[in-house]
GROMACS .gro file of C-alpha atoms in nm:
model
  380
    1MET     CA    1  21.944  10.144  -0.515
    2ARG     CA    2  21.926  10.331  -0.186
    3LEU     CA    3  21.690  10.628  -0.143
    4ALA     CA    4  21.726  10.888   0.133
    5HIS     CA    5  21.412  11.077   0.234
    6LEU     CA    6  21.485  11.429   0.363
    7SER     CA    7  21.247  11.710   0.449
    8ASP     CA    8  21.210  12.047   0.621
    9LEU     CA    9  21.571  12.166   0.603
   10HIS     CA   10  21.457  12.525   0.668
   11LEU     CA   11  21.771  12.675   0.518
   12SER     CA   12  21.793  13.054   0.508
   13ARG     CA   13  22.037  13.341   0.457
   14TYR     CA   14  22.218  13.272   0.783
   15GLY     CA   15  22.054  12.958   0.920
   16GLU     CA   16  21.815  13.162   1.132
   17THR     CA   17  21.442  13.090   1.152
   18GLY     CA   18  21.163  13.332   1.230
   19THR     CA   19  20.978  13.634   1.095
   20TRP     CA   20  21.156  13.891   0.879
   21THR     CA   21  21.083  14.252   0.798
   22GLN     CA   22  21.242  14.420   0.498
   23ARG     CA   23  21.398  14.760   0.551
   24GLY     CA   24  21.202  15.026   0.364
   25GLU     CA   25  20.861  14.955   0.513
   26ASP     CA   26  20.905  15.201   0.802
   27GLU     CA   27  21.212  15.410   0.731
   28GLU     CA   28  21.138  15.757   0.859
   29GLY     CA   29  21.366  15.862   1.141
   30TRP     CA   30  21.608  15.565   1.148
   31GLU     CA   31  21.977  15.664   1.173
   32GLN     CA   32  22.288  15.447   1.161
   33LEU     CA   33  22.464  15.405   1.496
   34HIS     CA   34  22.721  15.137   1.411
   35ALA     CA   35  22.829  14.946   1.099
   36TRP     CA   36  23.021  14.620   1.049
   37GLN     CA   37  23.073  14.424   0.723
   38ARG     CA   38  22.771  14.601   0.568
   39TRP     CA   39  22.561  14.509   0.873
   40SER     CA   40  22.404  14.813   1.036
   41ILE     CA   41  22.278  14.897   1.386
   42GLU     CA   42  22.022  15.176   1.355
   43GLY     CA   43  21.842  15.390   1.610
   44LEU     CA   44  21.502  15.563   1.604
   45LYS     CA   45  21.379  15.854   1.816
   46ASP     CA   46  21.018  15.931   1.894
   47LYS     CA   47  20.825  16.247   1.805
   48LYS     CA   48  20.971  16.425   2.107
   49ASN     CA   49  21.323  16.337   1.992
   50ARG     CA   50  21.369  16.084   2.272
   51PRO     CA   51  21.556  15.754   2.213
   52ASP     CA   52  21.296  15.492   2.121
   53ARG     CA   53  21.418  15.177   1.941
   54VAL     CA   54  21.730  15.006   1.805
   55ARG     CA   55  21.744  14.748   1.524
   56LEU     CA   56  21.997  14.522   1.351
   57VAL     CA   57  21.983  14.516   0.969
   58ASP     CA   58  22.177  14.278   0.743
   59PRO     CA   59  22.345  14.368   0.409
   60GLU     CA   60  22.029  14.272   0.218
   61GLY     CA   61  21.814  14.514   0.418
   62VAL     CA   62  21.645  14.247   0.631
   63VAL     CA   63  21.574  14.348   0.991
   64HIS     CA   64  21.686  14.077   1.235
   65TRP     CA   65  21.635  14.233   1.576
   66VAL     CA   66  21.436  14.528   1.711
   67LYS     CA   67  21.461  14.628   2.077
   68GLY     CA   68  21.397  14.925   2.299
   69TRP     CA   69  21.675  15.184   2.317
   70PRO     CA   70  21.938  15.055   2.563
   71LYS     CA   71  22.021  15.218   2.892
   72LYS     CA   72  22.376  15.333   2.958
   73ASP     CA   73  22.473  15.003   3.117
   74ASP     CA   74  22.285  14.793   2.864
   75LYS     CA   75  22.489  14.548   2.651
   76LEU     CA   76  22.238  14.542   2.364
   77ILE     CA   77  22.466  14.709   2.109
   78GLY     CA   78  22.743  14.460   2.180
   79SER     CA   79  22.497  14.172   2.160
   80MET     CA   80  22.374  14.294   1.820
   81LEU     CA   81  22.730  14.318   1.691
   82SER     CA   82  22.801  13.966   1.818
   83LEU     CA   83  22.490  13.836   1.642
   84ALA     CA   84  22.597  14.006   1.317
   85MET     CA   85  22.940  13.840   1.342
   86GLU     CA   86  22.787  13.498   1.409
   87ARG     CA   87  22.546  13.523   1.117
   88HIS     CA   88  22.819  13.647   0.886
   89LEU     CA   89  23.003  13.317   0.951
   90THR     CA   90  22.692  13.106   0.883
   91SER     CA   91  22.567  13.286   0.572
   92SER     CA   92  22.492  13.067   0.272
   93GLU     CA   93  22.751  13.258   0.071
   94ASN     CA   94  23.025  13.210   0.330
   95LEU     CA   95  22.949  12.840   0.389
   96ILE     CA   96  22.971  12.773   0.016
   97LYS     CA   97  23.309  12.946  -0.010
   98ASN     CA   98  23.447  12.817   0.319
   99ARG     CA   99  23.307  12.483   0.435
  100PRO     CA  100  23.405  12.446   0.802
  101ALA     CA  101  23.622  12.152   0.901
  102PRO     CA  102  23.435  11.896   1.119
  103GLU     CA  103  23.589  12.030   1.440
  104ASP     CA  104  23.505  12.391   1.342
  105LEU     CA  105  23.148  12.291   1.252
  106SER     CA  106  23.110  12.124   1.590
  107ALA     CA  107  23.236  12.439   1.764
  108LEU     CA  108  22.995  12.660   1.568
  109LEU     CA  109  22.701  12.434   1.655
  110LYS     CA  110  22.787  12.458   2.024
  111VAL     CA  111  22.737  12.834   1.994
  112ASP     CA  112  22.425  12.813   1.772
  113ARG     CA  113  22.285  12.460   1.799
  114HIS     CA  114  21.962  12.541   1.612
  115ASN     CA  115  22.131  12.700   1.309
  116THR     CA  116  21.981  12.513   1.014
  117ASN     CA  117  22.259  12.602   0.769
  118LEU     CA  118  22.515  12.446   1.004
  119LEU     CA  119  22.287  12.149   1.076
  120PHE     CA  120  22.258  12.092   0.700
  121LEU     CA  121  22.637  12.065   0.672
  122ASN     CA  122  22.631  11.822   0.965
  123LEU     CA  123  22.365  11.620   0.781
  124LEU     CA  124  22.591  11.600   0.476
  125GLU     CA  125  22.855  11.415   0.678
  126HIS     CA  126  22.604  11.138   0.744
  127LEU     CA  127  22.465  11.135   0.390
  128GLN     CA  128  22.812  11.073   0.251
  129ARG     CA  129  22.838  10.767   0.475
  130LEU     CA  130  22.488  10.642   0.388
  131THR     CA  131  22.572  10.665   0.014
  132PRO     CA  132  22.219  10.705  -0.123
  133GLU     CA  133  22.186  10.692  -0.500
  134VAL     CA  134  21.862  10.892  -0.483
  135ILE     CA  135  21.760  11.178  -0.252
  136VAL     CA  136  21.402  11.305  -0.222
  137LEU     CA  137  21.325  11.637  -0.050
  138THR     CA  138  20.961  11.678   0.052
  139GLY     CA  139  20.941  12.054   0.093
  140ASP     CA  140  21.036  12.337   0.328
  141MET     CA  141  21.386  12.326   0.189
  142THR     CA  142  21.407  12.691   0.290
  143ASP     CA  143  21.258  12.883   0.580
  144ASN     CA  144  21.187  13.201   0.386
  145GLY     CA  145  21.267  13.134   0.020
  146PHE     CA  146  21.645  13.174   0.062
  147GLY     CA  147  21.896  12.889   0.086
  148TYR     CA  148  21.864  12.696  -0.240
  149ALA     CA  149  22.227  12.783  -0.322
  150LEU     CA  150  22.345  12.559  -0.038
  151ILE     CA  151  22.146  12.265  -0.177
  152GLU     CA  152  22.263  12.325  -0.532
  153HIS     CA  153  22.625  12.340  -0.418
  154TYR     CA  154  22.641  12.054  -0.170
  155LEU     CA  155  22.397  11.813  -0.337
  156LYS     CA  156  22.552  11.872  -0.678
  157PRO     CA  157  22.661  11.503  -0.719
  158TRP     CA  158  22.296  11.397  -0.706
  159ILE     CA  159  22.176  11.690  -0.917
  160ASP     CA  160  22.432  11.611  -1.188
  161ARG     CA  161  22.316  11.248  -1.193
  162HIS     CA  162  21.947  11.352  -1.205
  163ARG     CA  163  21.894  11.180  -0.869
  164LEU     CA  164  21.757  11.468  -0.659
  165LEU     CA  165  21.376  11.494  -0.657
  166VAL     CA  166  21.191  11.776  -0.483
  167VAL     CA  167  20.846  11.919  -0.414
  168PRO     CA  168  20.766  12.260  -0.259
  169GLY     CA  169  20.668  12.328   0.101
  170ASN     CA  170  20.468  12.609   0.257
  171HIS     CA  171  20.783  12.789   0.378
  172ASP     CA  172  20.918  12.779   0.022
  173THR     CA  173  20.606  12.942  -0.123
  174TYR     CA  174  20.381  13.100   0.144
  175GLU     CA  175  20.393  13.439   0.318
  176MET     CA  176  20.155  13.388   0.609
  177PHE     CA  177  20.180  13.721   0.788
  178PRO     CA  178  19.954  14.009   0.675
  179ARG     CA  179  20.226  14.270   0.635
  180LYS     CA  180  20.288  14.534   0.374
  181GLY     CA  181  20.448  14.390   0.059
  182ARG     CA  182  20.310  14.039   0.121
  183LYS     CA  183  20.209  13.974  -0.242
  184ALA     CA  184  20.552  14.076  -0.368
  185ARG     CA  185  20.725  13.844  -0.119
  186ILE     CA  186  20.497  13.554  -0.219
  187ALA     CA  187  20.581  13.609  -0.585
  188LEU     CA  188  20.952  13.620  -0.501
  189ARG     CA  189  20.933  13.291  -0.313
  190GLU     CA  190  20.733  13.119  -0.586
  191ASP     CA  191  20.975  13.237  -0.855
  192GLY     CA  192  21.268  13.120  -0.642
  193TYR     CA  193  21.125  12.771  -0.607
  194LYS     CA  194  21.037  12.745  -0.977
  195SER     CA  195  21.391  12.841  -1.072
  196PHE     CA  196  21.534  12.582  -0.834
  197ALA     CA  197  21.292  12.311  -0.955
  198GLU     CA  198  21.395  12.376  -1.316
  199HIS     CA  199  21.760  12.351  -1.221
  200VAL     CA  200  21.710  12.007  -1.065
  201GLU     CA  201  21.469  11.903  -1.346
  202CYS     CA  202  21.162  11.874  -1.125
  203GLN     CA  203  20.959  12.145  -1.293
  204ALA     CA  204  20.583  12.090  -1.282
  205ASN     CA  205  20.358  12.033  -1.581
  206GLU     CA  206  20.047  12.243  -1.649
  207THR     CA  207  19.860  12.073  -1.363
  208GLY     CA  208  20.129  12.146  -1.104
  209ALA     CA  209  20.263  11.789  -1.079
  210TYR     CA  210  20.546  11.600  -1.249
  211LEU     CA  211  20.660  11.246  -1.331
  212ARG     CA  212  21.018  11.120  -1.326
  213TYR     CA  213  21.161  10.773  -1.378
  214VAL     CA  214  21.464  10.652  -1.185
  215GLY     CA  215  21.546  10.323  -1.352
  216ASP     CA  216  21.234  10.109  -1.319
  217VAL     CA  217  21.094  10.325  -1.036
  218ALA     CA  218  20.832  10.590  -1.116
  219VAL     CA  219  20.831  10.902  -0.899
  220VAL     CA  220  20.535  11.143  -0.895
  221GLY     CA  221  20.580  11.490  -0.749
  222LEU     CA  222  20.262  11.657  -0.620
  223SER     CA  223  20.237  12.014  -0.499
  224SER     CA  224  20.026  12.051  -0.186
  225CYS     CA  225  20.111  12.422  -0.166
  226LYS     CA  226  19.777  12.570  -0.258
  227ALA     CA  227  19.773  12.845   0.001
  228PRO     CA  228  19.463  12.878   0.221
  229ILE     CA  229  19.244  13.186   0.222
  230THR     CA  230  19.290  13.210   0.599
  231ILE     CA  231  19.588  13.423   0.698
  232LEU     CA  232  19.842  13.267   0.940
  233SER     CA  233  19.753  12.917   0.818
  234ALA     CA  234  20.008  12.669   0.682
  235SER     CA  235  19.752  12.415   0.559
  236GLY     CA  236  19.767  12.285   0.204
  237GLU     CA  237  19.573  12.120  -0.076
  238VAL     CA  238  19.654  11.918  -0.386
  239THR     CA  239  19.457  12.071  -0.672
  240GLU     CA  240  19.191  11.871  -0.855
  241ASP     CA  241  19.388  11.914  -1.180
  242GLN     CA  242  19.676  11.723  -1.026
  243LEU     CA  243  19.450  11.447  -0.893
  244THR     CA  244  19.278  11.406  -1.231
  245TRP     CA  245  19.621  11.383  -1.398
  246LEU     CA  246  19.733  11.124  -1.139
  247ARG     CA  247  19.426  10.906  -1.195
  248GLN     CA  248  19.482  10.917  -1.572
  249LEU     CA  249  19.850  10.836  -1.517
  250GLY     CA  250  19.741  10.516  -1.344
  251THR     CA  251  19.602  10.393  -1.678
  252ASP     CA  252  19.930  10.456  -1.861
  253ARG     CA  253  20.093  10.124  -1.960
  254ILE     CA  254  20.450  10.234  -1.891
  255PHE     CA  255  20.363  10.384  -1.552
  256ALA     CA  256  20.156  10.080  -1.452
  257SER     CA  257  20.444   9.846  -1.544
  258ALA     CA  258  20.696  10.029  -1.324
  259ARG     CA  259  20.832   9.799  -1.054
  260LEU     CA  260  20.765  10.061  -0.786
  261ARG     CA  261  20.556  10.380  -0.789
  262ILE     CA  262  20.630  10.659  -0.539
  263ALA     CA  263  20.449  10.987  -0.469
  264LEU     CA  264  20.606  11.293  -0.302
  265LEU     CA  265  20.420  11.580  -0.136
  266HIS     CA  266  20.485  11.816   0.152
  267HIS     CA  267  20.175  11.821   0.375
  268HIS     CA  268  20.108  11.507   0.576
  269ILE     CA  269  19.845  11.284   0.419
  270LEU     CA  270  19.762  11.106   0.748
  271ARG     CA  271  19.664  11.260   1.080
  272MET     CA  272  19.948  11.290   1.327
  273PRO     CA  273  20.073  10.984   1.520
  274PHE     CA  274  19.826  10.867   1.780
  275GLU     CA  275  19.891  10.923   2.149
  276LEU     CA  276  19.817  10.646   2.398
  277THR     CA  277  19.584  10.879   2.586
  278GLY     CA  278  19.364  10.908   2.279
  279ARG     CA  279  19.444  11.277   2.231
  280GLN     CA  280  19.590  11.405   1.906
  281PRO     CA  281  19.804  11.711   1.835
  282ILE     CA  282  19.615  12.016   1.711
  283GLU     CA  283  19.581  12.008   1.331
  284MET     CA  284  19.432  12.352   1.275
  285GLY     CA  285  19.627  12.552   1.021
  286MET     CA  286  19.859  12.262   0.935
  287ARG     CA  287  19.650  11.989   0.771
  288LEU     CA  288  19.619  11.871   0.412
  289ARG     CA  289  19.268  11.995   0.345
  290ASN     CA  290  19.176  11.723   0.091
  291ALA     CA  291  19.384  11.438   0.235
  292ALA     CA  292  19.111  11.176   0.177
  293GLU     CA  293  19.084  11.264  -0.193
  294VAL     CA  294  19.462  11.257  -0.232
  295MET     CA  295  19.487  10.912  -0.073
  296ARG     CA  296  19.208  10.779  -0.296
  297ALA     CA  297  19.380  10.911  -0.609
  298CYS     CA  298  19.712  10.760  -0.500
  299THR     CA  299  19.547  10.426  -0.431
  300GLU     CA  300  19.351  10.423  -0.758
  301SER     CA  301  19.659  10.509  -0.965
  302GLY     CA  302  19.866  10.228  -0.814
  303ILE     CA  303  20.104  10.432  -0.596
  304ASN     CA  304  20.296  10.203  -0.358
  305MET     CA  305  20.461  10.455  -0.126
  306VAL     CA  306  20.385  10.817  -0.029
  307PHE     CA  307  20.658  11.036   0.121
  308ASN     CA  308  20.573  11.359   0.308
  309GLY     CA  309  20.715  11.604   0.561
  310HIS     CA  310  20.569  11.925   0.712
  311ARG     CA  311  20.505  11.851   1.081
  312HIS     CA  312  20.863  11.751   1.178
  313HIS     CA  313  20.731  11.415   1.304
  314GLY     CA  314  20.870  11.092   1.163
  315TYR     CA  315  20.665  10.774   1.122
  316MET     CA  316  20.579  10.494   0.882
  317VAL     CA  317  20.217  10.375   0.850
  318GLN     CA  318  20.067  10.099   0.635
  319LEU     CA  319  19.688  10.108   0.612
  320PRO     CA  320  19.508   9.809   0.455
  321GLY     CA  321  19.468   9.841   0.079
  322MET     CA  322  19.646  10.178   0.062
  323PRO     CA  323  20.001  10.298  -0.012
  324SER     CA  324  20.243  10.300   0.278
  325VAL     CA  325  20.310  10.650   0.414
  326ILE     CA  326  20.657  10.760   0.524
  327SER     CA  327  20.671  11.093   0.706
  328SER     CA  328  21.011  11.254   0.752
  329PRO     CA  329  21.106  11.461   1.054
  330SER     CA  330  21.297  11.782   0.996
  331SER     CA  331  21.631  11.658   0.865
  332THR     CA  332  21.805  11.950   1.036
  333LEU     CA  333  21.598  12.032   1.347
  334GLY     CA  334  21.504  11.673   1.426
  335CYS     CA  335  21.186  11.486   1.517
  336LYS     CA  336  20.939  11.642   1.759
  337SER     CA  337  20.815  11.296   1.861
  338THR     CA  338  21.153  11.157   1.966
  339ASP     CA  339  21.393  11.454   1.990
  340MET     CA  340  21.617  11.260   1.751
  341ARG     CA  341  21.770  11.349   1.417
  342TYR     CA  342  21.751  11.070   1.164
  343VAL     CA  343  21.715  10.994   0.793
  344TRP     CA  344  21.475  10.745   0.636
  345MET     CA  345  21.659  10.509   0.402
  346VAL     CA  346  21.479  10.276   0.159
  347ASP     CA  347  21.639  10.006  -0.053
  348LEU     CA  348  21.441  10.046  -0.375
  349ALA     CA  349  21.597   9.731  -0.520
  350ALA     CA  350  21.446   9.511  -0.249
  351ARG     CA  351  21.149   9.294  -0.340
  352TYR     CA  352  20.950   9.458  -0.060
  353PRO     CA  353  21.113   9.798   0.008
  354PHE     CA  354  21.087   9.898   0.372
  355PRO     CA  355  21.208  10.225   0.526
  356VAL     CA  356  21.479  10.214   0.792
  357ALA     CA  357  21.557  10.513   1.015
  358PHE     CA  358  21.928  10.590   1.054
  359PRO     CA  359  21.994  10.826   1.348
  360MET     CA  360  22.264  11.087   1.310
  361ASN     CA  361  22.481  10.904   1.564
  362GLY     CA  362  22.562  10.659   1.285
  363ARG     CA  363  22.405  10.347   1.434
  364TYR     CA  364  22.065  10.178   1.413
  365ARG     CA  365  21.981   9.877   1.631
  366GLY     CA  366  22.348   9.790   1.655
  367MET     CA  367  22.414   9.809   1.281
  368ASP     CA  368  22.701  10.021   1.154
  369ILE     CA  369  22.637  10.256   0.864
  370PRO     CA  370  22.864  10.149   0.576
  371GLU     CA  371  23.184  10.346   0.553
  372ALA     CA  372  23.197  10.557   0.236
  373THR     CA  373  23.279  10.912   0.135
  374GLN     CA  374  23.111  10.956  -0.203
  375PRO     CA  375  22.764  10.874  -0.342
  376LYS     CA  376  22.753  10.573  -0.570
  377SER     CA  377  22.707  10.612  -0.939
  378PRO     CA  378  22.346  10.547  -1.051
  379SER     CA  379  22.476  10.268  -1.273
  380GLU     CA  380  22.619  10.076  -0.977
   0.00000   0.00000   0.00000
């Protein structure tokens, strides 16, 4: 039984990443200059009625681009229209209705090589060849709370077989920027994740965690998305309620007798990979605030493997007497450590399961990825 570990897809309305402002927060004086497919280019004049700013607004009222009013020879308006046309093609809605052929997808990625919606479709090509029976997604499935529809549509074979397991990430649930309407946006994101989790049958219990069995493998989902008090921080914490539940779960006869016990969470449980110079990447605002307590609870409850994402760095670490830790890079944007895109694959049926990284070029240490087009049935 092959498991694929994915993380940090960062899907969104159009595959774009960044900071968004909703129209309606500063509306006075804006007038429409151009319109295309419900996209709008709007202009604003200052108090002396002089041209001031121009912005691009999508059909949902989200502002994508704000710039100073262009000069006569400026090409800003044309650039905004071009951006609207590009994002119309890569919208979640359009990609669900019209999946690009491989050659068309390649052409679109040449124009917008960081578009996460397009990179997700590219990832699917490789997943179909890897034929995992189980897929785990360790958070940041979306960049701003939008994009679950793409997962529900394209990972439907695994959802229907109850073989997709997920936990939330900070981008799925946090609103870090102190802007007007922040609480409402946080609530919208949290509701969106809860609805998605229920659909894929990974809804949390009263503690915030969940337990699922895949054959004789036990999978524990932990939420590390307890937002920090500090604004602009993406750090996380697993609540004490979840850790108490996990320790008690370790005494359960059925759980203890599982052949393999896996835990999923978003924030990285170990400090970032070590550099030969002895320096480490800055952890401020990104860390799992109670990582030591989480590792102790996982160890005490008999967890064998911990999967996480968050930092877009991939690595596998085995510390003495503790669960092995497998950190996934961003499955769309790649690994910051190696500039590669790859997927961790684990053969859960092996006596000693060990993760293997399969790069998106389809080869790993000279081994061909098996040719296949459809995921295997869980019974196979």
